[in-house]
Structures are given as structure tokens and as C-alpha cells.
């Protein structure tokens, strides 16, 4: 592995959590997010010669991601797109501003998820492994869609608290 | 979700956005708040983090377990902590970087060639000469001057592109004056020979006047549009020419899809498109002969020179004292 590849790999590895979360915030659909994330990774590599190492890498990579999201949004002009370029810009800046320590704290998530039991684990599986929306989950579990949405909301709140060390997920 | 949701309930709006349970008005409200209020944007960003990481974490665990249906047993914390944030997409992206640097093989299939073209076409600056091969039923579009309020046709134009969304399209009137449209990626602009310079926060606003834009041809946003040829087109990769170039031909085989009837892209060994021939532009969307525009166009690569930091800004294409008109 040459020095350039080592450097871009190291920088991208550190930036990827922020870029991925930014894409999720705008695109929402995880499969589309994965596609765009790969495109961003390729663009980062191929533009790396233009990166000024004196400047922070994450905002630079986020600029590339923002452009790719712009392309994605324009491709959906005929569909209902709720976030305009100002909203996308605001989110890109916000994700770049979150301190690295907050991203690192997410490493605790595996331990918090491992402690989930019963219905909470099932909800996690259906939402995040099977990629189902609340209405589809509700149909599987014989629940109301609104109840599933609320349960997912509470589940994520518990996991956030667990990550922050404030509480254990039940 | 209920209309009774409190306007200030940002966290609930974010949760609903992520799960797709908001109605249109709520989604617009969230978008406006995030656009106007940096604190709201930061709060939303923090709200997304767990949702985003959960998906990658759980899919990695499911993959580790050898199936996608059941959550695995609780992981060994130490092992998972070292890799949990490098979830599948991250690993795939890093691996892709390594593969791309280490190997640049000849694409074996037309689909692979198309993917590669789409990737490479977004890199670096390129300037293409535009030549109209078939003017279509409306005939050549010759516009003597800007006096009539029409823009010149694209025959003989120069199209410069950078990345996926920056472009400069220079067209020339019969009297030799120029009309220049472009985008710096965030601001779209249009510079007629005289008078006001038109600018817009819609970076794609002045792409619309470009013939072919209405049928999604690979004119400006090459990566975006090339990938559209994956669906509804039959792809053929022709053999390698003496100069090392190859030709990828995409012929539309699904008439329900919009787009040109045929696209032939000649590209070099590095994957840079050298020429793009687009036929059948009038296939679907021609309103009438006068609106049809050219039927067949060729873009030929003239230069890969770096165009500098400000070339895609409107200010590079007009005198500094020209008034701006925001649209």
C-alpha cells in the first residue's frame, strides 16, 4: 500500500461515520444511502490530489457528499422532495461539527444492542435488518403502525441513553 | 402522524422523518427548520446518529451470523468495539478505494464499463466540442443575435464540465457574440452578450435550456445520467481500437423509458469519455418541430486541462460592472 492510499484510507475511515450519517439524514433509504456512500468514497479517492492537508478532511469530504446528494435530489425533481439545498447544507455543516468523541461513543452501541431482549430485539431486526417501515412491521406483529413508530422512537432513545451511560436498555 | 404534533417537537419530527411516518406538511416543516436554524440542524444530526449506526451494526451482526433473519447472540464486546463502526458500507467503501488504486482492469462487461465511465466522468475538468449531426425537423437553429430574445443553438458550442454539477456552456450567435450558461455547483447563472446577468440558487436552472436536458441525456451531469442507461437500455461493449479506446453502445429497448434512442461512448484506457454520440433526442418529448431541437449530437473531448478555481463562477464570464438579477 503506497503512502497516498494509506493516507486517503486513514482519512476516509475517520470521516466515513459522519458522511454516512449525513447521507442517511437526507436520503433515508439505506440502500440508496449505500450506493451514494460508495460513489462518495470513489470521488474522495479520485479527488484526493486536490485535498489540502492543512485543512480538516471531514468538511472536505462532506462537500463531496453534498454534491452527490445534490445530484441525487435533482434526479428526484418529479418526486416530492422536502429538503431544499439550504437544509442539505445545514445538515452537512452540522454533521461536520459534531466532535469526533461523539462518533466514537457510538462504538458502545453494540454492547447496548446486545442487552436488548424480546420485543425490542424483534423490532430492531425488522426495522434495521429487514429494512421494514413501521406500517410493514405493524402488519407482521399485529400492532398499530403508530404504536410501532412510538416503540422505535422509545427504543432509540433508550439506546442513546445507554451510549451516554445514563441508563441500561431493558 | 397527527396534525396535533407540536411545532416545536423537533425530536419527534426527526424520528418520524427517519421512519417515514411524517405527512408532507410535517416533512416540509422539518426541512424549513433545519434550513433556517443551525441548532435544529445539529439536533437533527445527533438524532440521526444512532439510527444510522444501528442499521450498519445489525446488518454486520446478521452477516456474521450467516443469515439475515435473526439477530445473533450478544457479541463479544471487545471484538465488536474494534469493528462496529466500520460497518459493511464502510468496509466496502474502504475496500473499494484499495481495489481502485491497486487495480484498474479493463472492464469485462458493458455494465462494468458503464459503471466505470460514470465514476471517471465525474473526475477532473473536461471540455467538449458540441456538434449537431442531425438538426431534426426544425432544421438548423441559427440565431443571428440576442436581439430576438432567443438563445443560439448548440451546434459549435463548447461544454466544460467539472464533477457532477459544474458546467459552462458557451454558445455563439451569428454575429459572433456569446451566450454563456453555467453553474458553479451551488449557483446557476446565465450571461447574455449584454444586459443583466441572471443568477439563481437553483444550480440546475440554466441547464433546462440546453437541448436534450429534457430527455435526460448525458450532456452535463455525466455520472448521474450515464447510470440511467443501466435500465431500459441494451448495453454493448465493442472491441479495443488501435489507440486503446473502446466504444460502449447503449440502445434503448424499453420505449416506456424517457431518453435518447442510442448513445455511443468512446472512452480511453483510463475510462475518460473521448466522445459521446447521442441519437434519437427527439424520440419522446418533441412538442413540435420548432421545439424539437437537434435529433443527433456528438460531444468530442477537446481538453482535460484544469480550468482553474474560478472558471465555473459567473464572474469569470462577464465584466465586473454587469448588474446581477437573482431569479
Coordinates of C-alpha atoms in Angstrom, one line a residue:
Chain A
X1 CA 0.0 0.0 0.0
X2 CA 1.6 3.3 -1.0
X3 CA 1.6 6.4 1.1
X4 CA -1.2 8.1 -0.7
X5 CA -3.5 5.2 -0.4
X6 CA -2.6 4.8 3.2
X7 CA -3.4 8.5 3.9
X8 CA -6.7 8.5 2.0
X9 CA -7.8 5.3 3.6
X10 CA -7.0 6.6 7.1
X11 CA -8.7 9.9 6.5
X12 CA -11.8 8.3 4.9
X13 CA -12.1 5.7 7.7
X14 CA -12.3 8.6 10.2
X15 CA -14.7 10.6 8.1
X16 CA -17.0 7.8 6.9
X17 CA -19.3 7.7 10.0
X18 CA -20.1 11.4 9.6
X19 CA -20.6 11.2 5.9
X20 CA -22.8 8.0 6.2
X21 CA -25.0 9.6 8.8
X22 CA -25.4 12.8 6.7
X23 CA -26.5 10.7 3.8
X24 CA -28.9 8.8 5.9
X25 CA -30.4 12.0 7.2
X26 CA -31.2 13.3 3.7
X27 CA -31.7 10.1 1.6
X28 CA -33.3 7.9 4.3
X29 CA -33.4 4.8 2.2
X30 CA -30.5 2.7 3.4
X31 CA -29.9 1.0 0.1
X32 CA -29.7 4.3 -1.8
X33 CA -27.5 5.7 1.0
X34 CA -25.1 2.8 0.5
X35 CA -25.0 3.5 -3.2
X36 CA -24.2 7.1 -2.7
X37 CA -21.7 6.4 0.0
X38 CA -19.8 4.3 -2.4
X39 CA -19.9 7.0 -5.0
X40 CA -18.6 9.5 -2.5
X41 CA -15.8 7.1 -1.5
X42 CA -14.7 6.8 -5.1
X43 CA -14.9 10.6 -5.6
X44 CA -12.9 11.1 -2.5
X45 CA -10.2 8.8 -3.8
X46 CA -10.1 10.3 -7.2
X47 CA -10.1 13.9 -6.0
X48 CA -7.7 13.3 -3.2
X49 CA -4.9 15.1 -5.1
X50 CA -6.9 18.3 -4.7
X51 CA -7.3 17.9 -0.9
X52 CA -5.3 20.5 1.1
X53 CA -3.9 18.5 4.1
X54 CA -3.7 21.8 6.0
X55 CA -7.5 21.9 6.2
X56 CA -9.8 19.5 8.0
X57 CA -10.7 16.4 6.0
X58 CA -14.3 15.8 7.1
X59 CA -15.7 19.1 5.8
X60 CA -13.9 18.5 2.5
X61 CA -15.3 15.0 2.2
X62 CA -18.7 16.3 3.3
X63 CA -18.5 18.8 0.4
X64 CA -18.2 15.9 -2.0
X65 CA -21.1 14.1 -0.3
X66 CA -23.2 17.3 -0.5
X67 CA -22.6 17.4 -4.3
X68 CA -23.6 13.8 -4.7
X69 CA -26.7 14.4 -2.7
X70 CA -27.4 17.4 -4.9
X71 CA -27.2 15.1 -7.9
X72 CA -29.5 12.6 -6.2
X73 CA -32.0 15.3 -5.3
X74 CA -32.1 16.7 -8.8
X75 CA -32.8 13.2 -10.1
X76 CA -35.9 13.2 -8.0
X77 CA -37.3 16.6 -9.1
X78 CA -40.5 15.0 -10.2
X79 CA -40.9 13.3 -6.8
X80 CA -41.7 15.0 -3.6
X81 CA -38.5 16.3 -2.1
X82 CA -38.9 18.1 1.2
X83 CA -35.4 19.2 1.9
X84 CA -34.0 22.0 -0.2
X85 CA -30.4 22.9 -0.7
X86 CA -30.3 25.1 2.4
X87 CA -31.5 22.2 4.5
X88 CA -28.9 19.9 3.0
X89 CA -26.2 22.4 3.5
X90 CA -27.3 22.9 7.2
X91 CA -27.1 19.2 7.8
X92 CA -23.7 18.8 6.1
X93 CA -22.3 21.6 8.4
X94 CA -24.0 20.1 11.5
X95 CA -22.5 16.6 10.9
X96 CA -19.1 18.0 10.3
X97 CA -19.4 20.0 13.6
X98 CA -20.2 17.0 15.8
X99 CA -17.0 16.3 17.7
X100 CA -15.1 13.1 16.9
X101 CA -15.7 11.9 20.5
X102 CA -19.4 11.7 19.9
X103 CA -18.9 9.4 16.9
X104 CA -16.5 7.3 19.0
X105 CA -19.1 6.9 21.7
X106 CA -21.3 5.1 19.2
X107 CA -18.9 2.2 19.5
X108 CA -20.8 1.4 22.7
X109 CA -23.9 0.8 20.7
X110 CA -23.0 -2.9 20.1
X111 CA -22.9 -3.5 23.8
X112 CA -26.2 -1.7 24.3
X113 CA -27.9 -3.6 21.5
X114 CA -26.6 -6.9 22.8
X115 CA -28.6 -6.3 26.0
X116 CA -31.9 -5.9 24.2
X117 CA -34.4 -8.6 24.7
X118 CA -37.8 -9.8 23.5
X119 CA -39.9 -7.3 21.5
X120 CA -37.2 -4.7 21.4
X121 CA -34.8 -7.1 19.6
X122 CA -37.5 -8.1 17.3
X123 CA -38.3 -4.5 16.4
X124 CA -34.6 -3.9 15.8
X125 CA -34.4 -6.8 13.4
X126 CA -37.4 -5.9 11.5
X127 CA -36.5 -2.3 11.1
X128 CA -32.8 -2.5 10.6
X129 CA -32.0 -5.9 9.2
X130 CA -35.2 -6.4 7.1
X131 CA -35.5 -2.7 6.3
X132 CA -39.2 -2.5 7.1
X133 CA -41.1 0.7 7.8
X134 CA -43.4 0.9 10.8
X135 CA -46.6 0.0 8.8
X136 CA -45.0 -3.2 7.5
X137 CA -43.7 -4.1 10.9
X138 CA -47.1 -3.5 12.4
X139 CA -48.6 -5.9 9.9
X140 CA -46.1 -8.5 10.8
X141 CA -46.6 -8.1 14.6
X142 CA -50.3 -7.4 14.6
X143 CA -49.8 -3.9 16.0
X144 CA -50.9 -0.4 15.1
X145 CA -48.4 1.4 12.8
X146 CA -48.4 4.4 15.2
X147 CA -47.6 2.0 18.1
X148 CA -44.6 0.6 16.2
X149 CA -43.4 4.1 15.4
X150 CA -43.6 5.1 19.0
X151 CA -41.9 1.9 20.1
X152 CA -39.0 2.5 17.7
X153 CA -38.7 6.1 19.0
X154 CA -38.5 4.9 22.6
X155 CA -36.0 2.2 21.6
X156 CA -33.7 4.6 20.0
X157 CA -34.0 6.9 23.0
X158 CA -33.1 4.1 25.3
X159 CA -30.1 3.2 23.2
X160 CA -28.9 6.8 23.2
X161 CA -29.2 6.9 27.0
X162 CA -27.2 3.6 27.2
X163 CA -24.5 5.0 25.0
X164 CA -24.3 8.1 27.2
X165 CA -24.0 5.8 30.2
X166 CA -27.3 7.2 31.6
X167 CA -29.3 4.0 31.7
X168 CA -29.3 0.4 30.7
X169 CA -31.6 -0.7 27.9
X170 CA -34.3 -3.0 29.2
Chain B
X1 CA -48.9 11.3 12.0
X2 CA -51.3 13.6 13.7
X3 CA -51.7 17.3 12.9
X4 CA -51.7 17.9 16.6
X5 CA -47.9 17.5 16.7
X6 CA -46.4 20.5 18.4
X7 CA -44.5 22.8 16.1
X8 CA -41.5 22.7 18.5
X9 CA -41.4 19.0 18.7
X10 CA -38.2 18.7 16.6
X11 CA -37.1 15.4 18.0
X12 CA -40.4 13.7 17.2
X13 CA -40.3 15.2 13.7
X14 CA -36.8 13.8 13.2
X15 CA -37.9 10.4 14.4
X16 CA -40.9 10.5 12.1
X17 CA -38.7 11.5 9.2
X18 CA -36.3 8.6 9.7
X19 CA -39.2 6.1 9.8
X20 CA -41.1 7.7 7.0
X21 CA -44.2 8.4 9.1
X22 CA -44.5 12.2 8.6
X23 CA -47.0 13.7 6.3
X24 CA -46.0 16.2 3.6
X25 CA -46.6 19.3 5.7
X26 CA -44.5 17.9 8.6
X27 CA -41.7 17.0 6.3
X28 CA -41.6 20.5 4.9
X29 CA -41.7 22.0 8.4
X30 CA -38.7 19.9 9.4
X31 CA -36.9 20.9 6.2
X32 CA -37.5 24.6 6.8
X33 CA -36.4 24.4 10.5
X34 CA -33.2 22.6 9.5
X35 CA -32.5 25.1 6.7
X36 CA -33.0 28.1 8.9
X37 CA -31.7 27.1 12.3
X38 CA -28.2 25.7 12.8
X39 CA -29.1 24.4 16.3
X40 CA -32.0 22.5 14.8
X41 CA -29.7 21.0 12.1
X42 CA -27.3 20.0 14.8
X43 CA -30.0 18.4 16.9
X44 CA -31.3 16.5 13.9
X45 CA -27.8 15.3 13.1
X46 CA -27.4 14.0 16.6
X47 CA -30.8 12.3 16.4
X48 CA -29.8 10.5 13.2
X49 CA -26.5 9.0 14.6
X50 CA -28.0 6.1 16.5
X51 CA -30.5 5.3 13.7
X52 CA -27.7 5.3 11.1
X53 CA -25.3 3.2 13.2
X54 CA -27.9 0.7 14.2
X55 CA -28.6 -0.4 10.7
X56 CA -24.9 -1.0 9.9
X57 CA -24.3 -2.7 13.2
X58 CA -27.2 -5.0 13.0
X59 CA -26.6 -6.0 9.4
X60 CA -23.0 -6.7 10.1
X61 CA -24.1 -8.9 13.0
X62 CA -26.6 -10.6 10.8
X63 CA -24.0 -11.2 8.2
X64 CA -21.6 -12.6 10.8
X65 CA -24.3 -15.0 11.9
X66 CA -24.5 -16.2 8.3
X67 CA -28.1 -15.2 7.8
X68 CA -30.2 -12.0 7.6
X69 CA -33.2 -13.1 9.5
X70 CA -32.3 -13.4 13.1
X71 CA -30.3 -11.2 15.4
X72 CA -27.2 -13.0 16.6
X73 CA -26.3 -13.7 20.2
X74 CA -24.8 -10.8 22.1
X75 CA -21.4 -10.1 20.6
X76 CA -18.0 -10.2 22.3
X77 CA -17.8 -6.6 23.3
X78 CA -14.1 -6.1 22.7
X79 CA -14.2 -7.6 19.2
X80 CA -17.2 -5.7 18.2
X81 CA -15.9 -2.4 19.6
X82 CA -13.0 -2.6 17.3
X83 CA -15.0 -3.1 14.2
X84 CA -18.5 -2.0 15.0
X85 CA -18.3 1.5 13.5
X86 CA -16.6 0.1 10.4
X87 CA -19.8 -1.5 9.3
X88 CA -20.5 -3.1 6.0
X89 CA -20.8 0.1 3.9
X90 CA -17.6 1.5 5.4
X91 CA -15.7 -1.6 4.9
X92 CA -17.0 -1.9 1.4
X93 CA -16.0 1.7 0.7
X94 CA -12.5 1.3 2.1
X95 CA -12.1 -1.9 0.2
X96 CA -13.3 -0.2 -3.0
X97 CA -10.7 2.5 -2.5
X98 CA -8.0 -0.1 -2.2
X99 CA -9.2 -2.0 -5.2
X100 CA -9.5 1.1 -7.3
X101 CA -6.0 2.3 -6.6
X102 CA -4.3 -1.1 -6.8
X103 CA -6.1 -2.4 -9.9
X104 CA -7.6 -0.6 -12.9
X105 CA -8.5 -3.6 -15.0
X106 CA -10.2 -3.3 -18.4
X107 CA -13.9 -3.6 -17.9
X108 CA -15.0 -7.1 -18.9
X109 CA -18.6 -6.3 -19.5
X110 CA -20.6 -3.4 -20.9
X111 CA -22.3 -2.9 -17.5
X112 CA -18.9 -2.7 -15.8
X113 CA -17.7 -0.3 -18.4
X114 CA -20.7 1.9 -17.8
X115 CA -20.2 2.0 -14.1
X116 CA -16.5 2.8 -14.6
X117 CA -17.4 5.6 -17.1
X118 CA -19.9 7.0 -14.6
X119 CA -17.2 7.1 -11.9
X120 CA -14.4 8.5 -14.0
X121 CA -16.6 11.0 -15.8
X122 CA -17.0 12.9 -12.6
X123 CA -13.3 13.4 -12.1
X124 CA -11.3 16.4 -13.3
X125 CA -12.2 19.1 -15.8
X126 CA -13.1 18.3 -19.4
X127 CA -14.1 20.5 -22.3
X128 CA -16.2 19.1 -25.1
X129 CA -17.0 20.5 -28.6
X130 CA -20.6 20.0 -29.4
X131 CA -21.5 19.1 -33.0
X132 CA -25.1 18.7 -34.2
X133 CA -25.2 15.8 -36.6
X134 CA -28.9 15.9 -37.3
X135 CA -30.8 19.1 -36.7
X136 CA -34.1 17.3 -36.7
X137 CA -37.4 18.6 -38.3
X138 CA -36.8 22.1 -37.1
X139 CA -33.6 22.4 -39.2
X140 CA -30.5 24.3 -38.1
X141 CA -31.1 26.7 -35.3
X142 CA -29.4 29.8 -36.5
X143 CA -29.9 32.9 -34.3
X144 CA -28.3 36.0 -35.7
X145 CA -28.1 37.9 -32.4
X146 CA -29.6 38.3 -29.0
X147 CA -32.0 40.9 -30.3
X148 CA -34.7 38.4 -30.9
X149 CA -34.6 37.1 -27.3
X150 CA -33.6 33.5 -28.3
X151 CA -30.5 31.7 -27.3
X152 CA -28.3 30.2 -30.0
X153 CA -28.4 26.5 -30.9
X154 CA -25.8 24.2 -29.5
X155 CA -24.0 23.4 -32.8
X156 CA -20.4 24.5 -32.4
X157 CA -20.9 25.1 -28.7
X158 CA -18.2 24.4 -26.1
X159 CA -19.2 22.5 -23.0
X160 CA -16.9 22.4 -20.0
X161 CA -17.7 20.2 -17.0
X162 CA -16.3 19.6 -13.5
X163 CA -17.6 16.9 -11.2
X164 CA -21.3 16.2 -11.4
X165 CA -22.8 19.6 -11.4
X166 CA -20.4 22.3 -12.5
X167 CA -20.6 23.3 -16.2
X168 CA -20.1 26.1 -18.6
X169 CA -21.9 26.0 -21.9
X170 CA -20.7 28.6 -24.5
X171 CA -22.9 29.2 -27.5
X172 CA -22.3 31.7 -30.2
X173 CA -24.7 33.9 -32.1
X174 CA -24.5 34.5 -35.8
X175 CA -22.9 37.9 -35.1
X176 CA -20.1 36.3 -33.1
X177 CA -21.3 37.3 -29.7
X178 CA -21.6 34.7 -27.0
X179 CA -24.3 33.4 -24.7
X180 CA -22.9 31.6 -21.7
X181 CA -24.8 29.4 -19.3
X182 CA -23.3 27.6 -16.3
X183 CA -23.3 26.5 -12.7
X184 CA -20.6 26.6 -10.0
X185 CA -22.4 23.7 -8.2
X186 CA -24.5 25.9 -6.0
X187 CA -25.5 28.9 -8.1
X188 CA -26.8 28.6 -11.6
X189 CA -26.2 31.5 -14.0
X190 CA -26.8 32.8 -17.5
X191 CA -24.8 35.5 -19.2
X192 CA -26.2 37.0 -22.4
X193 CA -24.0 39.2 -24.5
X194 CA -25.4 42.4 -23.0
X195 CA -27.6 43.4 -20.1
X196 CA -28.3 41.7 -16.8
X197 CA -26.5 38.6 -15.7
X198 CA -29.1 36.1 -14.4
X199 CA -28.3 34.1 -11.3
X200 CA -30.3 31.6 -9.3
X201 CA -29.8 29.4 -6.2
X202 CA -31.1 26.6 -8.3
X203 CA -27.8 25.3 -9.7
X204 CA -29.6 23.4 -12.5
X205 CA -31.8 26.3 -13.5
X206 CA -30.0 27.1 -16.7
X207 CA -29.4 23.6 -17.8
X208 CA -33.0 23.5 -18.8
X209 CA -32.4 25.5 -22.0
X210 CA -29.8 23.0 -23.2
X211 CA -31.3 20.8 -25.9
X212 CA -31.6 17.2 -24.6
X213 CA -31.7 18.1 -21.0
X214 CA -35.5 17.5 -21.2
X215 CA -34.9 13.9 -22.1
X216 CA -32.2 13.2 -19.6
X217 CA -29.3 12.8 -22.0
X218 CA -25.8 12.5 -20.6
X219 CA -25.0 16.1 -21.5
X220 CA -23.7 17.7 -18.4
X221 CA -24.1 15.6 -15.3
X222 CA -22.4 12.7 -16.8
X223 CA -22.1 10.3 -13.8
X224 CA -25.8 10.9 -13.0
X225 CA -27.0 10.4 -16.5
X226 CA -24.7 7.6 -17.6
X227 CA -26.1 5.5 -14.7
X228 CA -29.6 5.9 -16.0
X229 CA -28.6 3.9 -19.0
X230 CA -28.4 0.9 -16.8
X231 CA -32.2 0.5 -17.1
X232 CA -34.2 0.3 -20.3
X233 CA -31.1 0.1 -22.5
X234 CA -29.3 -2.8 -24.1
X235 CA -25.5 -2.3 -23.5
X236 CA -22.9 -3.5 -25.9
X237 CA -19.1 -3.2 -25.4
X238 CA -17.2 -3.1 -28.7
X239 CA -13.6 -4.3 -29.1
X240 CA -10.5 -2.3 -28.4
X241 CA -9.3 0.1 -31.1
X242 CA -5.7 0.5 -32.1
X243 CA -5.4 3.6 -29.9
X244 CA -6.6 1.7 -26.9
X245 CA -10.1 3.2 -26.9
X246 CA -13.3 1.3 -26.7
X247 CA -16.9 2.1 -27.5
X248 CA -19.9 1.4 -25.3
X249 CA -23.2 1.5 -27.1
X250 CA -26.4 1.8 -25.2
X251 CA -29.6 1.3 -27.2
X252 CA -33.0 1.9 -25.7
X253 CA -35.0 -1.3 -25.6
X254 CA -37.8 -0.1 -23.4
X255 CA -39.9 2.6 -25.1
X256 CA -41.6 3.4 -21.9
X257 CA -38.4 5.0 -20.6
X258 CA -37.5 8.5 -21.4
X259 CA -34.2 9.2 -23.0
X260 CA -32.3 9.1 -26.3
X261 CA -32.7 6.1 -28.6
X262 CA -29.0 5.4 -28.8
X263 CA -25.8 6.6 -27.0
X264 CA -22.3 5.6 -28.1
X265 CA -19.5 6.5 -25.8
X266 CA -15.9 6.1 -26.9
X267 CA -13.6 6.1 -23.9
X268 CA -9.8 5.7 -23.3
X269 CA -8.0 3.2 -21.3
X270 CA -8.4 5.3 -18.2
X271 CA -12.2 5.4 -18.6
X272 CA -12.4 9.1 -19.7
X273 CA -15.2 9.6 -22.3
X274 CA -13.5 10.8 -25.5
X275 CA -16.7 11.3 -27.5
X276 CA -20.4 10.8 -26.8
X277 CA -22.7 10.4 -29.7
X278 CA -26.4 10.8 -28.8
X279 CA -29.1 9.8 -31.3
X280 CA -32.8 10.0 -31.1
X281 CA -33.1 13.0 -28.9
X282 CA -36.5 13.9 -30.3
X283 CA -37.8 10.4 -29.5
X284 CA -40.4 11.2 -26.9
X285 CA -40.6 14.8 -25.8
X286 CA -40.7 16.8 -29.0
X287 CA -43.7 19.1 -28.7
X288 CA -43.5 20.2 -32.3
X289 CA -40.9 20.8 -35.0
X290 CA -39.9 24.2 -33.6
X291 CA -39.4 22.8 -30.1
X292 CA -37.8 19.5 -31.1
X293 CA -34.2 20.7 -31.2
X294 CA -31.4 18.5 -32.6
X295 CA -32.0 14.9 -33.2
X296 CA -28.4 13.8 -33.1
X297 CA -25.5 15.4 -31.3
X298 CA -21.8 14.4 -30.8
X299 CA -19.7 15.7 -27.9
X300 CA -16.0 15.4 -28.6
X301 CA -13.3 15.8 -25.9
X302 CA -11.2 18.8 -26.6
X303 CA -9.2 19.2 -23.4
X304 CA -8.7 17.8 -20.0
X305 CA -6.8 20.9 -18.8
X306 CA -7.6 22.1 -15.3
X307 CA -9.8 25.2 -15.7
X308 CA -8.7 26.8 -12.5
X309 CA -10.6 27.7 -9.3
X310 CA -13.0 30.3 -10.7
X311 CA -13.8 29.2 -14.2
X312 CA -17.2 27.9 -13.2
X313 CA -18.2 31.2 -11.4
X314 CA -20.3 33.5 -13.4
X315 CA -17.9 36.4 -12.7
X316 CA -15.3 34.8 -14.9
X317 CA -17.6 35.2 -17.9
X318 CA -18.7 38.9 -17.8
X319 CA -17.4 42.3 -17.0
X320 CA -17.5 43.2 -13.3
X321 CA -19.9 46.1 -13.8
X322 CA -22.7 43.9 -15.3
X323 CA -25.8 44.0 -13.0
X324 CA -26.9 40.7 -11.4
X325 CA -30.5 39.7 -11.5
X326 CA -31.4 37.0 -8.9
X327 CA -34.2 34.7 -10.1

